[in-house]
Each structure stands twice: as C-alpha cells, then as structure tokens.
CSV table of C-alpha atoms and ligand atoms in Angstrom, one decimal:
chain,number,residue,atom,x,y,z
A,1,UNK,CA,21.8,20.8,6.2
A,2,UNK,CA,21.1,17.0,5.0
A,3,UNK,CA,20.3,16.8,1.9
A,4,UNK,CA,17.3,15.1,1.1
A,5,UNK,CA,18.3,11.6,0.7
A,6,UNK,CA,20.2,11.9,3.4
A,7,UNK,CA,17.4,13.0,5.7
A,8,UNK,CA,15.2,10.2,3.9
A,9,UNK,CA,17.7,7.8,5.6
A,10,UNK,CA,18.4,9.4,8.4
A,11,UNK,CA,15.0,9.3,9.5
A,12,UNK,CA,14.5,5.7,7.9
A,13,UNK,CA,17.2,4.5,10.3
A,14,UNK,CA,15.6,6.0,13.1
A,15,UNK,CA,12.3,4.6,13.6
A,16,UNK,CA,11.6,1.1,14.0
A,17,UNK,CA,8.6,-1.4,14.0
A,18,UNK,CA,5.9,-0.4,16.7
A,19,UNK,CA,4.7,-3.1,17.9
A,20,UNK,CA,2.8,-6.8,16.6
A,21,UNK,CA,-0.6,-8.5,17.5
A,22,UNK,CA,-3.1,-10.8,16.2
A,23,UNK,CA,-5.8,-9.6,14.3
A,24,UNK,CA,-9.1,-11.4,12.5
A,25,UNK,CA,-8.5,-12.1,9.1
A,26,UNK,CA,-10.5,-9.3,7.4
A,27,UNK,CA,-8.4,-6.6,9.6
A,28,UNK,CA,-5.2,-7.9,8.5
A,29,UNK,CA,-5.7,-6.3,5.1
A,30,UNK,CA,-3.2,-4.1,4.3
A,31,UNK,CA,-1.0,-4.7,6.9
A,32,UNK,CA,2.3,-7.1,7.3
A,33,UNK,CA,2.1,-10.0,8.8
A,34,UNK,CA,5.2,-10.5,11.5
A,35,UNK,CA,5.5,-15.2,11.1
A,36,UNK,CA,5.9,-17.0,8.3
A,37,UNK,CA,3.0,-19.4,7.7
A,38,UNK,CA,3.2,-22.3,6.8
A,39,UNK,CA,0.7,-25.3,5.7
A,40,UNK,CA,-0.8,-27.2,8.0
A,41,UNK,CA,-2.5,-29.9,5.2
A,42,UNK,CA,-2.2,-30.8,1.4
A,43,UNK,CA,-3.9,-28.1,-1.1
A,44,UNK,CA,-6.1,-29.4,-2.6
A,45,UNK,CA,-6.2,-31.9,0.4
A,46,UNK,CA,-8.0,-34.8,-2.4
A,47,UNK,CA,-8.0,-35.3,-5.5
A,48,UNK,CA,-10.7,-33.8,-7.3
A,49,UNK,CA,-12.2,-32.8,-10.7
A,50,UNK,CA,-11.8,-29.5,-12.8
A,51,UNK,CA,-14.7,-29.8,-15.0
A,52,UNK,CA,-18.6,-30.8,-15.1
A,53,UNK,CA,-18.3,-33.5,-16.8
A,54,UNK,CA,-17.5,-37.7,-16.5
A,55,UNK,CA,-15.2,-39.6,-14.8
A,56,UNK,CA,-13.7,-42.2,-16.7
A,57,UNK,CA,-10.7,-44.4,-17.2
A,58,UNK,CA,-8.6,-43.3,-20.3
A,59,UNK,CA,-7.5,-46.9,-20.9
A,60,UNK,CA,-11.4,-47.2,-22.1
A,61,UNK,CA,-11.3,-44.2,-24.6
A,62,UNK,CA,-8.5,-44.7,-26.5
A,63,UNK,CA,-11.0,-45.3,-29.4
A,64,UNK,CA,-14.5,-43.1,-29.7
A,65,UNK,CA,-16.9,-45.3,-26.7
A,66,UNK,CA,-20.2,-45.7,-25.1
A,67,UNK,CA,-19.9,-45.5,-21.0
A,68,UNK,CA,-22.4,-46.8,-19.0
A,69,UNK,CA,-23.3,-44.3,-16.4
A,70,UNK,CA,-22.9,-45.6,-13.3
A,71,UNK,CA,-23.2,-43.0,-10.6
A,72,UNK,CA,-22.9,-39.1,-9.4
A,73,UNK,CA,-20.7,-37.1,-7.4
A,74,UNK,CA,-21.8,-33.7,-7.0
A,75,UNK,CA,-19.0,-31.0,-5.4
A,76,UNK,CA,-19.3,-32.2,-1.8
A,77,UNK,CA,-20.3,-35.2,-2.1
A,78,UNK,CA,-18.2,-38.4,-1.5
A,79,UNK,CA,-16.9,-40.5,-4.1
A,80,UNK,CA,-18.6,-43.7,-2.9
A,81,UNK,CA,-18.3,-46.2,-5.5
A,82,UNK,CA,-15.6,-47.4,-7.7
A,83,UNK,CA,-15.6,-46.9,-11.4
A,84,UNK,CA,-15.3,-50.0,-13.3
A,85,UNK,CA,-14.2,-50.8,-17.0
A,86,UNK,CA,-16.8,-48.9,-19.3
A,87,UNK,CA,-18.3,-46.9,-17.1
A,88,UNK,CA,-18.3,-43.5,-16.4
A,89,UNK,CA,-19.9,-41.8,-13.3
A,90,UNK,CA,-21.1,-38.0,-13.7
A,91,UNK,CA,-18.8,-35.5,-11.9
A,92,UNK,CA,-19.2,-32.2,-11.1
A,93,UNK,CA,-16.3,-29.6,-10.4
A,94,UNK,CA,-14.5,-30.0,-7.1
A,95,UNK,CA,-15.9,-33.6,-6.3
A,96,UNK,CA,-13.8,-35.9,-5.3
A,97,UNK,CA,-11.9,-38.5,-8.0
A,98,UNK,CA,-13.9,-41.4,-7.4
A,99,UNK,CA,-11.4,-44.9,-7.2
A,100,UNK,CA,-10.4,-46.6,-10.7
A,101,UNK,CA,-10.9,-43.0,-12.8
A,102,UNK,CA,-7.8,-41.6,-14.0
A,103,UNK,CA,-9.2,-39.0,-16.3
A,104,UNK,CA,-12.3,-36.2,-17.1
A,105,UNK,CA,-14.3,-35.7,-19.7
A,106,UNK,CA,-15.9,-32.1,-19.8
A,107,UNK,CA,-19.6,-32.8,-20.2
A,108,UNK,CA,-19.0,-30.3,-23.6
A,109,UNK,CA,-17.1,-32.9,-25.2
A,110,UNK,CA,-19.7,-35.4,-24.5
A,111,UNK,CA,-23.6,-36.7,-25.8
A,112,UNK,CA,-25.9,-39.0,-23.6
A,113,UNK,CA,-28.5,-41.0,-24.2
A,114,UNK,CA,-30.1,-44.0,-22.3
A,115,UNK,CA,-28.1,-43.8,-19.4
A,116,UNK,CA,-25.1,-44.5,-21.4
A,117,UNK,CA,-22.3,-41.1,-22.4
A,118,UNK,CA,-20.6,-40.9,-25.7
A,119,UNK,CA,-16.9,-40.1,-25.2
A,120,UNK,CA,-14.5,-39.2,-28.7
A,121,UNK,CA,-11.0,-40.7,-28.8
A,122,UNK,CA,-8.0,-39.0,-27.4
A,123,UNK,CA,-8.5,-38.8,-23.7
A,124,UNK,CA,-5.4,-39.0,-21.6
A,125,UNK,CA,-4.8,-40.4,-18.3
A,126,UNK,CA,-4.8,-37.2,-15.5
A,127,UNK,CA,-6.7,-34.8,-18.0
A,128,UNK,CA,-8.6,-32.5,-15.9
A,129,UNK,CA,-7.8,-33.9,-12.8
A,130,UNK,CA,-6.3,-31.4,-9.7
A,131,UNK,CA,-3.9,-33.2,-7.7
A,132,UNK,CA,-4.0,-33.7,-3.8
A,133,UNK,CA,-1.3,-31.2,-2.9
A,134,UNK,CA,-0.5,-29.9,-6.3
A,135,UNK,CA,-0.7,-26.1,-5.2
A,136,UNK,CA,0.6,-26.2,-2.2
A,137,UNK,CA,2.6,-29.3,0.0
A,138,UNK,CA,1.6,-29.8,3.6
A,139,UNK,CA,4.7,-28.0,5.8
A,140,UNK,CA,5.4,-25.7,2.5
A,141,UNK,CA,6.2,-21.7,3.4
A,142,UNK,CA,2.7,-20.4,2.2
A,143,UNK,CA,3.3,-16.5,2.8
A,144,UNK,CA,7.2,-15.4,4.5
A,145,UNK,CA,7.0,-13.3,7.2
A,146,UNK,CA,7.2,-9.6,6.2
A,147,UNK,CA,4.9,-9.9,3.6
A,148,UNK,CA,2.3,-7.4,2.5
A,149,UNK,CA,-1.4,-8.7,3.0
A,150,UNK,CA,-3.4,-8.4,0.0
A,151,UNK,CA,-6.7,-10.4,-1.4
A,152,UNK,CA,-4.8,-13.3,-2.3
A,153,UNK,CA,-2.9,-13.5,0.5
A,154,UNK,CA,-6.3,-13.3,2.5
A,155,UNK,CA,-7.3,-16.3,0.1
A,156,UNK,CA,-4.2,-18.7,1.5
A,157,UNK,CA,-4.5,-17.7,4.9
A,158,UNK,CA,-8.4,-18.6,4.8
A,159,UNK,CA,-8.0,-21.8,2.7
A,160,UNK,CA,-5.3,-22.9,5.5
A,161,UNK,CA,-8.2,-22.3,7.8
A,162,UNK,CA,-6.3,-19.2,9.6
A,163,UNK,CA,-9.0,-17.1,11.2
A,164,UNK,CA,-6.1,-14.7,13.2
A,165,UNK,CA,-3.3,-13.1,11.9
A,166,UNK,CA,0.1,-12.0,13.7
A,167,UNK,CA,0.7,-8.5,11.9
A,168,UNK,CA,2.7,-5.3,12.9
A,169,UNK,CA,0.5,-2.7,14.8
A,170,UNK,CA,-1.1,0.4,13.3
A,171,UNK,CA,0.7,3.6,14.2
A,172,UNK,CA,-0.6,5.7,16.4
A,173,UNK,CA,0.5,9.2,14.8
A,174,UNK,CA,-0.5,12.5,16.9
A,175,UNK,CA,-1.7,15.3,14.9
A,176,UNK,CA,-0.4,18.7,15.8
A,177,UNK,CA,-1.4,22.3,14.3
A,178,UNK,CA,-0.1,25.9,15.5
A,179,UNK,CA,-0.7,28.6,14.9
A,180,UNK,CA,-3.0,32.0,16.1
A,181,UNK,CA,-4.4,32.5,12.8
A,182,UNK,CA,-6.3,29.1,12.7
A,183,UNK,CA,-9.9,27.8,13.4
A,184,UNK,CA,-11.6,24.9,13.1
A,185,UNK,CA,-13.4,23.2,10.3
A,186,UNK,CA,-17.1,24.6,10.7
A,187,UNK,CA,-16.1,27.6,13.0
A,188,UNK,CA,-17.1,31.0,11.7
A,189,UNK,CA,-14.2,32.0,9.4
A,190,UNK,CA,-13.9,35.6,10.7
A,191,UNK,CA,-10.9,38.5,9.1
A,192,UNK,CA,-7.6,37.1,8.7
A,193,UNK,CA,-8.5,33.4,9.8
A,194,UNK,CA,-8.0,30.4,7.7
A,195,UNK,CA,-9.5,26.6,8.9
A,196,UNK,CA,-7.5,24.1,9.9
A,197,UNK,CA,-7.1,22.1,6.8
A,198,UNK,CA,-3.8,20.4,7.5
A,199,UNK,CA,-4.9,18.6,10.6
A,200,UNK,CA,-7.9,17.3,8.0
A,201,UNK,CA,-5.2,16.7,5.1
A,202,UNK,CA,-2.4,15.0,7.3
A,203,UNK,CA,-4.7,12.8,9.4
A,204,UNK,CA,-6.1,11.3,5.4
A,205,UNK,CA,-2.8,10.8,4.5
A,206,UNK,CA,-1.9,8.6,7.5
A,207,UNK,CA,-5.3,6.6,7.2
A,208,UNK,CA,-4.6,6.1,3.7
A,209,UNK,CA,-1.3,4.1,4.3
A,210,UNK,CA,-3.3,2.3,7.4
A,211,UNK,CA,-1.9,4.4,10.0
A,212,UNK,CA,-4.0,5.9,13.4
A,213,UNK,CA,-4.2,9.8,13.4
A,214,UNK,CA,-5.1,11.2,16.6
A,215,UNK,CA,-6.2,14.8,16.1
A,216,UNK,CA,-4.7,17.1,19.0
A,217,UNK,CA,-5.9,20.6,17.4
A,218,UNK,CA,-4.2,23.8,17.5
A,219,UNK,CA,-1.7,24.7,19.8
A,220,UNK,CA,-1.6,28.5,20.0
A,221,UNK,CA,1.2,30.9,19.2
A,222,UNK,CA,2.5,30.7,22.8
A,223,UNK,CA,5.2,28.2,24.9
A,224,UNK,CA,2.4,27.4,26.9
A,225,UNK,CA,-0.5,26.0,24.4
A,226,UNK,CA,2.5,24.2,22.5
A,227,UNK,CA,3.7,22.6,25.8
A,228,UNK,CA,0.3,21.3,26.6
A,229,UNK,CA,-0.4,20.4,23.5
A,230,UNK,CA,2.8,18.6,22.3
A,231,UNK,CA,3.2,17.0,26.2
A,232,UNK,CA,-0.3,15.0,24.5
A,233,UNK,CA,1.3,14.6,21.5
A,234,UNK,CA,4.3,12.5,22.5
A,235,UNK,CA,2.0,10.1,24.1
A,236,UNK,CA,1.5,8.6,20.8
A,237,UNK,CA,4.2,6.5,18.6
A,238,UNK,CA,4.2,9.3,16.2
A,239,UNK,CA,3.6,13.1,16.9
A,240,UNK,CA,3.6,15.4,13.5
A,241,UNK,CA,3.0,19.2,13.6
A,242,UNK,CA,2.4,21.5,11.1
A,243,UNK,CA,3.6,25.2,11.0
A,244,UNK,CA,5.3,27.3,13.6
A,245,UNK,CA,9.2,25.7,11.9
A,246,UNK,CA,10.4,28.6,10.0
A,247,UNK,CA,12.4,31.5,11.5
A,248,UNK,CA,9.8,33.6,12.3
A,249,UNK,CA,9.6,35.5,15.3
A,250,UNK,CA,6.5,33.3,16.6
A,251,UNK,CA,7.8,30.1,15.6
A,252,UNK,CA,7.7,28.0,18.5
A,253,UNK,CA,7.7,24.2,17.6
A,254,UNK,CA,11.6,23.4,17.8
A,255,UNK,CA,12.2,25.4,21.0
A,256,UNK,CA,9.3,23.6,22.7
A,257,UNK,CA,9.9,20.4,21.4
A,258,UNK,CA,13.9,21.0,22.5
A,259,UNK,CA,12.6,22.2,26.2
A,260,UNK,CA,10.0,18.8,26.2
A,261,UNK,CA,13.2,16.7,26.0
A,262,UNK,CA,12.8,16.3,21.9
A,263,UNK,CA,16.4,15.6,20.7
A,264,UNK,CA,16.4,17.6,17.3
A,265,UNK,CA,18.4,15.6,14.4
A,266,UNK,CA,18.3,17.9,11.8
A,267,UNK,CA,16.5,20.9,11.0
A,268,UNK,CA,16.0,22.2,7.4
A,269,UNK,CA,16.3,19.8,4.4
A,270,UNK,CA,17.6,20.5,0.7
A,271,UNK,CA,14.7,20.2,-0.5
A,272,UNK,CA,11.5,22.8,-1.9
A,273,UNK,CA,8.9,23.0,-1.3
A,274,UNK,CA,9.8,21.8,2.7
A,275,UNK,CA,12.4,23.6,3.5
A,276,UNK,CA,12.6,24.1,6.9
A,277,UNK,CA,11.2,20.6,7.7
A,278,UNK,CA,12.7,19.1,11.7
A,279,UNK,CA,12.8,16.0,12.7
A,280,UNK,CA,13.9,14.7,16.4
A,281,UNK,CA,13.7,12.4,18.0
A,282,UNK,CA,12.4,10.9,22.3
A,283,UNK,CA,12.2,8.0,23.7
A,284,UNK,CA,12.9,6.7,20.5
A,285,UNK,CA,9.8,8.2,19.4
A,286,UNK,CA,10.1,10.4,16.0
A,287,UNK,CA,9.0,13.7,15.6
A,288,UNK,CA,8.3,15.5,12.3
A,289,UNK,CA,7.7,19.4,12.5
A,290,UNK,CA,6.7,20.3,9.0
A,291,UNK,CA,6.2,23.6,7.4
A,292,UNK,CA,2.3,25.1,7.5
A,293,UNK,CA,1.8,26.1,3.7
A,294,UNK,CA,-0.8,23.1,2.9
A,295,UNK,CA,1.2,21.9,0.2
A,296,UNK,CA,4.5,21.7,1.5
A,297,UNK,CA,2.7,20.0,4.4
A,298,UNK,CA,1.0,17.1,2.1
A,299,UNK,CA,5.1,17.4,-0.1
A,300,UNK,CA,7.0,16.7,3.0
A,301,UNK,CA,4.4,14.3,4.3
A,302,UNK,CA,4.9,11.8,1.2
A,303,UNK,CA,8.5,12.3,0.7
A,304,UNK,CA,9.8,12.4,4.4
A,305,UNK,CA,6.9,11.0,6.9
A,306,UNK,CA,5.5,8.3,4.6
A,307,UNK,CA,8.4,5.8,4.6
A,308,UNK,CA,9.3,5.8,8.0
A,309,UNK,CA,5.3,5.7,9.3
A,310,UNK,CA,5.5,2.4,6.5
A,311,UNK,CA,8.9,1.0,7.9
A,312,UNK,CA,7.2,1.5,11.6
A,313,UNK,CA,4.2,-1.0,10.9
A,314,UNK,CA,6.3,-3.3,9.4
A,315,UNK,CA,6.7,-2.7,5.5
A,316,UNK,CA,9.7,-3.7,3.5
A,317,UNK,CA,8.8,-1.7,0.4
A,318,UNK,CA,8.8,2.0,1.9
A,319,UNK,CA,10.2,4.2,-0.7
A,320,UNK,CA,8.1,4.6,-3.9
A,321,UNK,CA,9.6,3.7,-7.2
A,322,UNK,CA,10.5,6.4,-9.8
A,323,UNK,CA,9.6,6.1,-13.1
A,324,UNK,CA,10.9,8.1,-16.1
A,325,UNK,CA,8.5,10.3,-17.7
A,326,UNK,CA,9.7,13.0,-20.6
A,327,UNK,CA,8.8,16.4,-19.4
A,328,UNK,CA,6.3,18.4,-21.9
A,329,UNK,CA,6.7,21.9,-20.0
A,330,UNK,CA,9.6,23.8,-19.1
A,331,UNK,CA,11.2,24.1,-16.0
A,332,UNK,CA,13.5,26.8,-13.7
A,333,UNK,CA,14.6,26.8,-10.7
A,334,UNK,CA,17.6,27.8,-8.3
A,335,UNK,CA,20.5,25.3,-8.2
A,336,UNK,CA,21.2,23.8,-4.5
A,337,UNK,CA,17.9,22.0,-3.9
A,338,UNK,CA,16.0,19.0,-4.9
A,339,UNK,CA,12.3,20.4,-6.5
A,340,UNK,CA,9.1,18.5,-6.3
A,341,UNK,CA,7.0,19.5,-9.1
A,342,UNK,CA,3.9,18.7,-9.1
A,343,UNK,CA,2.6,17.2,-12.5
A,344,UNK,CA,-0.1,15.4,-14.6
A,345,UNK,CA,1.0,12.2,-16.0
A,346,UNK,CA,-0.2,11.1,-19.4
A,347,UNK,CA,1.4,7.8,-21.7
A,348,UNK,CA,2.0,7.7,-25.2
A,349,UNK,CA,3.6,5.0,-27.0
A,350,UNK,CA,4.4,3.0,-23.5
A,351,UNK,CA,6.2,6.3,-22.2
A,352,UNK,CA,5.0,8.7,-19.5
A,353,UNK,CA,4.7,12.1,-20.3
A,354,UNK,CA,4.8,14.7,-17.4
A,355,UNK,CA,3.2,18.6,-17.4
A,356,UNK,CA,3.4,21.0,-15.0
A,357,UNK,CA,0.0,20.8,-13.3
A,358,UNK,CA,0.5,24.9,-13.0
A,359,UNK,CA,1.7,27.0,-10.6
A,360,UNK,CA,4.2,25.9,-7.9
A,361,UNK,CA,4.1,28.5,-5.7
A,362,UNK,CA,3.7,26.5,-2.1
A,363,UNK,CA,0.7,28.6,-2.0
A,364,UNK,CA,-1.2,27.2,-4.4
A,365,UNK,CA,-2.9,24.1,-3.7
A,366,UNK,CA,-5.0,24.0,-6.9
A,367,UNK,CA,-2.1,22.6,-8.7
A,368,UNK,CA,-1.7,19.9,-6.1
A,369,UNK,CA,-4.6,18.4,-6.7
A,370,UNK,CA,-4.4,18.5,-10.5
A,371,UNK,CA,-1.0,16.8,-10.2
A,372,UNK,CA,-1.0,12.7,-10.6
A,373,UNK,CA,2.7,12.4,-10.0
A,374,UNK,CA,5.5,14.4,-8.2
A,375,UNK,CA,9.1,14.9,-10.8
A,376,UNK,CA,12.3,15.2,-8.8
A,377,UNK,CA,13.9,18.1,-10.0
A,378,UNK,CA,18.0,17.3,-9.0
A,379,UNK,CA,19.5,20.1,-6.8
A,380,UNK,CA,22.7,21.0,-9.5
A,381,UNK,CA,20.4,21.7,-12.0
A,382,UNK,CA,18.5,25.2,-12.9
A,383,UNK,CA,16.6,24.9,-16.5
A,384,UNK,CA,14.5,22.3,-18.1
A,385,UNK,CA,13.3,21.6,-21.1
A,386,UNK,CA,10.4,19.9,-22.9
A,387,UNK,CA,11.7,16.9,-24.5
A,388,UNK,CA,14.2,15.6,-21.3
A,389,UNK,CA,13.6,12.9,-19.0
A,390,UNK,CA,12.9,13.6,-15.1
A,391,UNK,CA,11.9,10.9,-12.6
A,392,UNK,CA,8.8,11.2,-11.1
A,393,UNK,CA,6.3,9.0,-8.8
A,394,UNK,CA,2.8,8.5,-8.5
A,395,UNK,CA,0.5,10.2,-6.0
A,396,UNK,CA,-1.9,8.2,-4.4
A,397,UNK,CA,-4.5,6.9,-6.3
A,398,UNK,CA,-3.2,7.0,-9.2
A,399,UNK,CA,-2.1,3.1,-9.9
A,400,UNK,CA,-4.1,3.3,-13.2
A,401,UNK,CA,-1.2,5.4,-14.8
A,402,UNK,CA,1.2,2.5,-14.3
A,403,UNK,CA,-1.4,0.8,-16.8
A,404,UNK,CA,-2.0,3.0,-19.0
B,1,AMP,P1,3.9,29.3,9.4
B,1,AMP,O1,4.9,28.2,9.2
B,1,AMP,O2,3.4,29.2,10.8
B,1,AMP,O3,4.4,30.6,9.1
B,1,AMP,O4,2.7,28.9,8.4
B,1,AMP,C1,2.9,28.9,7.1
B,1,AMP,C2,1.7,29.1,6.3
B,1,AMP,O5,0.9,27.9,6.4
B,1,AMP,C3,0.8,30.3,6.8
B,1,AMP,O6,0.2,30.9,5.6
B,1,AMP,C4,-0.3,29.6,7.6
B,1,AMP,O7,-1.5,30.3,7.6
B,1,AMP,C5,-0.5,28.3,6.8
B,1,AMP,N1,-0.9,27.3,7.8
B,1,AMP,C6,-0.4,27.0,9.0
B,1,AMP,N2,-1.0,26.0,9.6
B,1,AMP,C7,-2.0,25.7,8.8
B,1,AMP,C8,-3.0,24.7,8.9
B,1,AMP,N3,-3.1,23.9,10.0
B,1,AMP,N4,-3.9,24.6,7.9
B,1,AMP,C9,-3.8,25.3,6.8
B,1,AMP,N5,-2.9,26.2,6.7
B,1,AMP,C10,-2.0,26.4,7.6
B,2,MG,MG1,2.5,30.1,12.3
C-alpha cells in the first residue's frame, strides 16, 4: 500500500498536460499560458508625463521663475510645439513630452496668473517624466511560458496589444456515481435513499480549479450499469467515481474498470479519511475511484485528484503549501496512517492557531464545512496535544487567513 506521498507522486508522474489552444484574452484567466511572450514595442512606447501639471526646462528653475505659458497637451494629444527658454506648456498625465522640456512641475506645486505659471526653485531635470521603454524594452520576455494568468498578467498581455492567448486546455473530467441507494438532486427522497451529493460536490471542486466536469450520473450496483456508464466515462481526459471501492460485497468499480482495460496502479492509500482510494490508469488516461462517504470524497479530491487535474492543464505550482499552525484541541488516532483533520484556522500574534472543527467521523460533513484548513496528522504518531505544532493547508477560499 503506497503511502500517501508516494501515491501523490505516483499519480503526479502519471498524468501529463492535456492539450493547448488559443483563447481570447478574458478566457485565459486562470489558466497557463504554453509561449513565452515577448514585447513587440517600447513600454511606454514615448515619453510622457506623470503629473497634471507644466512642462518646463529645469535649466530655467533653478531659482523661483515666471513661465510664459505657451501651449497644451492634453493625454492624447500630440506634442506639437517646442518649448523654448521660459516657457512652460500645460501637460496633462500621459501626454506626450513635448521637445526642449526635460522636467514636470505638478500643477500643486504651482500658481498662475496672466497666462504666465509661477514655478519654486529645486526642479530637477527628468522629474516626473516616464521614460520610452522604462518598464518594459522592446524584445524583453514579458511573461515566461508556464506562467499562471492573473489580472496583471491580463494587463501586459493587453498593453502588448495581445487579443489571443496560447494556454493549456481545460480538462475534461467525467463524473461517475454508484451506487443503488442513490437518487438524484430533486427526486423524491423515498426510505433508505440519499441524493446524489458527490456528483454536485466533485463537479464544484473541478470548476473551481478551472477544470470541465461532465456529469455521467449513477451507475447502478450491477457490472452492467457500471460498464455503460464508465465505457462514457473514459471518453473524457479524466474519469472520477465515487463509491463502490471498498470491499464490500457490491463493490464493483475496480473489477469493472480492470475488465474495461483500466490498468489499476495502486489501490488503498495510507491515508484516513480515503482509505481505500484506486487509481489506474488507460490510454494514458487517469482514473481515480474514490471512496463514497461525502467527505472522504471532497478529502481525497484535494489531496490526491487536485494536483494532477492542476499538472494536466499546465500548472507548475500543484501541491499546496503547508503552513505551521499550533494545535488548540487534542488529538488521537491509530499509528500507520497520515490523518486529515479538518480544522478552523485562527492567527494570534503572526501564528496560526488550528481547532478541531468537531467531529471527524467520515460521516459527518458538518465539520467539513466549518473547517478552513486541513492538519496533516503523520502516520507514526498516535496523541496530540494542545500547545504542538502540525502542518496544515488552506481549503479553498480561505486566502484571507494567510492575511490575517
Ligand atoms: P460505498 O463506498 O458504496 O459503501 O459508499 C460509502 C458511503 O458513501 C455510503 O454511506 C453511501 O451512501 C455514501 N455515498 C455513496 N455515493 C454517494 C454519493 N454519490 N453522494 C453522497 N453519498 C454517497
Ligand atoms: Mg455503494
């Protein structure tokens, strides 16, 4: 049985990038783009003013002077006409340097009167001025390829006048639940049914990382619903089902999957909750059969499917960092596997403070949702006290605690 950095990698070093294509700018939000880019022109591509103010030549204010105002350049509009000794053209923010002017005055630090501006001493030559290409150099690397598009990447690619960007495709990741006992969100719930919530639950998670879900349903407790089912399923780039993976006497997801041609690579993991997690593999395709209880289904998800769905569109940064928090509640467990606990997060004093969010029991998913982060428990250990450190990582949404 791997353990579970060892199925982390194994399945890490199984799956690779699905595909690439060229997107308008907007959709390339969140994604990776595959080229470098590089800049075609000079940012800024002229010379041009920081401030509202005057345009002047510093040579003229090395003492307090009076500027005859000679002209205007608004932002866009062309700097026409020279500035000449003792004069001083109005400039507003973005317009271009006229000729002869070597420094601004910000219209604050200024009085007019009669068509002539009032300028103090101390002005010196390239105050206020941006620079043609003092950002960026014409034929400089703006954004490497492999790099994560955010807003201000958006902002360089638009300045550079890029309407299409080459990025990694979306995964396509089919969305299979089993199981007898299940029905359909808005169904009528009779005895001894429960709704489909994982289908709902997984198919979030994969939209929230940028990933495609395609929602197959449920394949029934028998070969043949699974076989049609998951025949569908391996259609896509990713096919994920939940339940049906433990040793029970219905359990049918490895079996089928093995008959289907699905090369299994490990089944169980050291870890808990997700146990009895499978991956395999066909056609290169992966396939991830995790357990049915909700929340070892959302557990195994964001420790085990995440990263690879992240390395298969093209991210570099797959794994999320752990942080150190100092446990406030204690802790038990059985030595031999990794436990994901599910906590609250507070800071005090620049440290994180983690507490149990409540019950762990994999059948309790209260506790999930009142849990910011998730503390790695290691697999030697058995009892934890309040006071000790234990690495944990942030559940989605929760940035802000980084901040806090
Ligand atoms: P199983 O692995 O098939 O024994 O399922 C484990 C537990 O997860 C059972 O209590 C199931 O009812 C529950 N479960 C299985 N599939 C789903 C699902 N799609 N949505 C919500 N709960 C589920
Ligand atoms: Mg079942």
């Amino acid at each position: 049985m791997p353990t579970f950095e060892d199925a982390r990698n194994i399945i890490l070093n199984s799956v690779t990038p699905v595909g690439i294509e060229r997107v308008a700018i907007l959709d390339s939000l969140g994604r990776v783009i595959t080229e470098e880019m590089v800049a075609p022109w000079d940012m800024p591509c002229f010379d041009n003013s920081a401030m509202d103010g005057f345009a002047v030549r510093a040579a003229d204010c090395l003492e307090p002077a009076s500027l005859q105002i000679t002209g205007y350049i608004p932002a866009g509009g062309a700097a026409t006409t020279r500035l000449e000794a003792g004069c001083a053209i109005r400039i507003m923010t973005g317009a271009p340097i006229p000729s002869g002017c070597d420094a601004v005055v910000p219209v604050e630090e200024t009085e007019e009167s009669d068509g002539r501006v009032r300028i103090k001493a101390g002005v010196t030559s390239r105050q206020h001025i941006r620079f043609k290409g003092e950002d960026v150099r014409s034929g400089e690397t703006i954004i490497p390829a492999g790099t994560l598009i955010r807003p201000p990447e958006i902002s360089m690619l638009a300045s550079f006048g890029k309407a299409f960007v080459p990025v990694f495709c979306k995964a396509r990741v089919a969305i299979l639940s089993t199981g007898d006992e299940l029905i359909e969100l808005g169904e009528p719930l009779e005895a001894g049914r429960i709704i489909n919530s994982n289908a709902l639950s997984l198919a979030a998670s994969v939209m929230e990382i940028g990933a495609l879900p395609v929602i197959l349903g449920i394949a029934r407790d028998n070969p043949e619903s699974h076989r049609e089912k998951m025949r569908e399923g391996l259609k896509a780039d990713v096919l994920i089902t939940s339940a049906g993976v433990s040793a029970g006497d219905r359990d049918l997801v490895r079996e089928i999957l093995a008959e289907l041609g699905v090369e299994q690579v490990f089944w169980r993991v050291d870890i808990k909750p997700g146990g009895p997690t499978a991956f395999g593999i066909k056609d290169g395709k992966p396939i991830f059969s995790l357990p049915g209880n909700p929340v070892s289904t959302m557990v195994t998800f964001e420790e085990l499917v995440r990263p690879a769905l992240l390395k298969m569109m093209g991210h570099s940064r797959v794994i999320k960092p752990f942080v150190r928090a100092v446990l406030q509640s204690p802790a038990r467990k059985k030595p031999g596997k990794i436990n994901f606990l599910r906590v609250r997060l507070s800071s005090e004093n620049g440290r994180y403070l983690a507490f149990s969010s409540g019950d762990q029991n994999t059948g309790i998913l209260k506790t999930m949702l009142m849990a910011d982060a998730i503390a790695m428990l290691p697999a030697e250990r058995t009892e934890f006290s309040p006071g000790e450190e234990v690495d944990v990582h942030l559940l989605s949404g929760n940035v802000e605690m980084l901040e806090g």
